[in-house]
Amino acid sequence: MRVPVKSVNQQRPTKKKAQPTKPKAGQPIKAGQSPKPGQPRKKKPAKRSKGMRLLFMALSLSGIAMISATAGALLAVSLASTPLMQRQLSPSEASIFSKGDRFSTRMSLQLPALTRPVNILVLGTKVLTTDVGNAPEHLKNLPYQALVNSFEGLTDTMLLLRFDPESKKVVVMSIPRDTRTYIANHGMTKINEANYYGGPALSAKSVSELLGGVGIDRYITINVQGVQALVDALGGVTVHVPKDMKYQDDSQRLYINLKAGRQQLDGNKVLQLLRYRHDENGDIGRIQRQQMVMRALMEQSLNPTTVARFPSLLGVVQSHIDTNLTVEELVALTGFASQVNRSNTKMLMVPGEFSSPGEYKASYWLPNPDRIKGMMAQYFNFGTSTLESPDPASIKIAIQDSTKQTKSVETAMSALDKAGYGNVYEGQEWSEPLSVTRIVAEWGDVSSAEAIRRALGFGEVRIENTGDLRSDVTIQLGRDALQPRKPVKRSTSDAPQPANKLSN
């Protein structure tokens, strides 16, 4: 602790016998004394103000020191660590990723910043010993199919992320693994086979063509071991498990046993939640749970403190990721995402429908090119769309109630009917109790979702695919639906809009 030191110019007052001490100008007044004209009183608030300034200065210096130390540590990591790319791309493969154009500032004593919009392809893999011909020796003779720390094989997860510093938004596009698309030299097949045939480069090329030719700047491949390690390093995540999940596969030593309800999950339990497939929506149900976990992680763990811990987090997952991102670029992306408001995080899925039984030899997710075009124009600023917002009477609206009060559903249906929405149905109850109603634009039609919110007079709009996928918009009723309010009349602003407004 620093000890205050007297100024060299300050002198002790001279004491004289039998004479009262006379305070000099500028000196504090002792108790019982009266100040003489022109002599200032002691200003205690000024001392407190000075103390606050010193405290603020100390905190500021501490913050600067922390940022500088973090930046210095990151710089050391970027210069001294092994490359993040686990496999080298050929010149033709590397050319697929936007020719390596920079999108972040350089690493120095300040953290790097994002300088332009960037699209990142994320590939999630789960590789078993039976999937590779060169499994490690210690795994070859096991009596079950063990996980291998590899990035080969089919992808379980495919995401296209857009980080846009101009609009201050993050967009997550989920691509169902069973999406039927063209893969160069392999014809029409499931898009998750692209990684098996040609790694991240062929995956990026296939995704780009599926989405109309959108550019892809970088890729990240992470296996399930990396996901588990990252969640554990972040301290877990709190999510609502929608129902009891129990499954056992001895051939993989895969054991899933989760109870319904809101709970804290560690890395292993998060994998159980993500790998469970035995529900009515199959792979699409997994995507819904992926979006739920991603949003929870972003809201609970993605903050400036996480950026400060980046070197240690990178050390935990480094052996489980393969990417052509530099450390600088990873830090810039993480720092930007940590500052994005929750309402500016949009979660989409490639629009389409399930193939009919017997239509093909395998089951597919059949993409809808027109809807994809509109979605890319609105959320990726790529191309143009001539789609118009639909008339309210044609919008399919599902209501999922979390209040367990019949009144809330009746009130919502009545308000929607008065506003001209005639295609409304009650779907399956929403198992998570909500305080605020969620109006979910399942296929990104935010203008229709906002119009519905105005018609109801409550709720918040979300862009994600967590509701009833048969609908255009899902209303998940919360306790705010039970509050009395005046009916809202349909306004002219809710009428159908001109081109470039995405519809489903």
mmCIF file of C-alpha atoms in Angstrom, residues 433-438 459-460 476-481:
data_model
loop_
_atom_site.group_PDB
_atom_site.id
_atom_site.type_symbol
_atom_site.label_atom_id
_atom_site.label_comp_id
_atom_site.label_asym_id
_atom_site.label_seq_id
_atom_site.Cartn_x
_atom_site.Cartn_y
_atom_site.Cartn_z
ATOM 1 C CA PRO A 433 -41.794 -21.650 -18.852
ATOM 2 C CA LEU A 434 -41.337 -18.218 -20.432
ATOM 3 C CA SER A 435 -41.800 -14.784 -18.908
ATOM 4 C CA VAL A 436 -41.663 -13.015 -22.290
ATOM 5 C CA THR A 437 -43.449 -14.321 -25.381
ATOM 6 C CA ARG A 438 -41.197 -15.277 -28.286
ATOM 7 C CA GLY A 459 -43.572 -10.308 -27.032
ATOM 8 C CA GLU A 460 -40.119 -10.184 -28.625
ATOM 9 C CA GLN A 476 -44.313 -19.245 -27.908
ATOM 10 C CA LEU A 477 -46.582 -17.682 -25.300
ATOM 11 C CA GLY A 478 -45.070 -16.421 -22.048
ATOM 12 C CA ARG A 479 -46.551 -14.891 -18.893
ATOM 13 C CA ASP A 480 -46.762 -11.471 -20.538
ATOM 14 C CA ALA A 481 -49.621 -12.887 -22.646
#
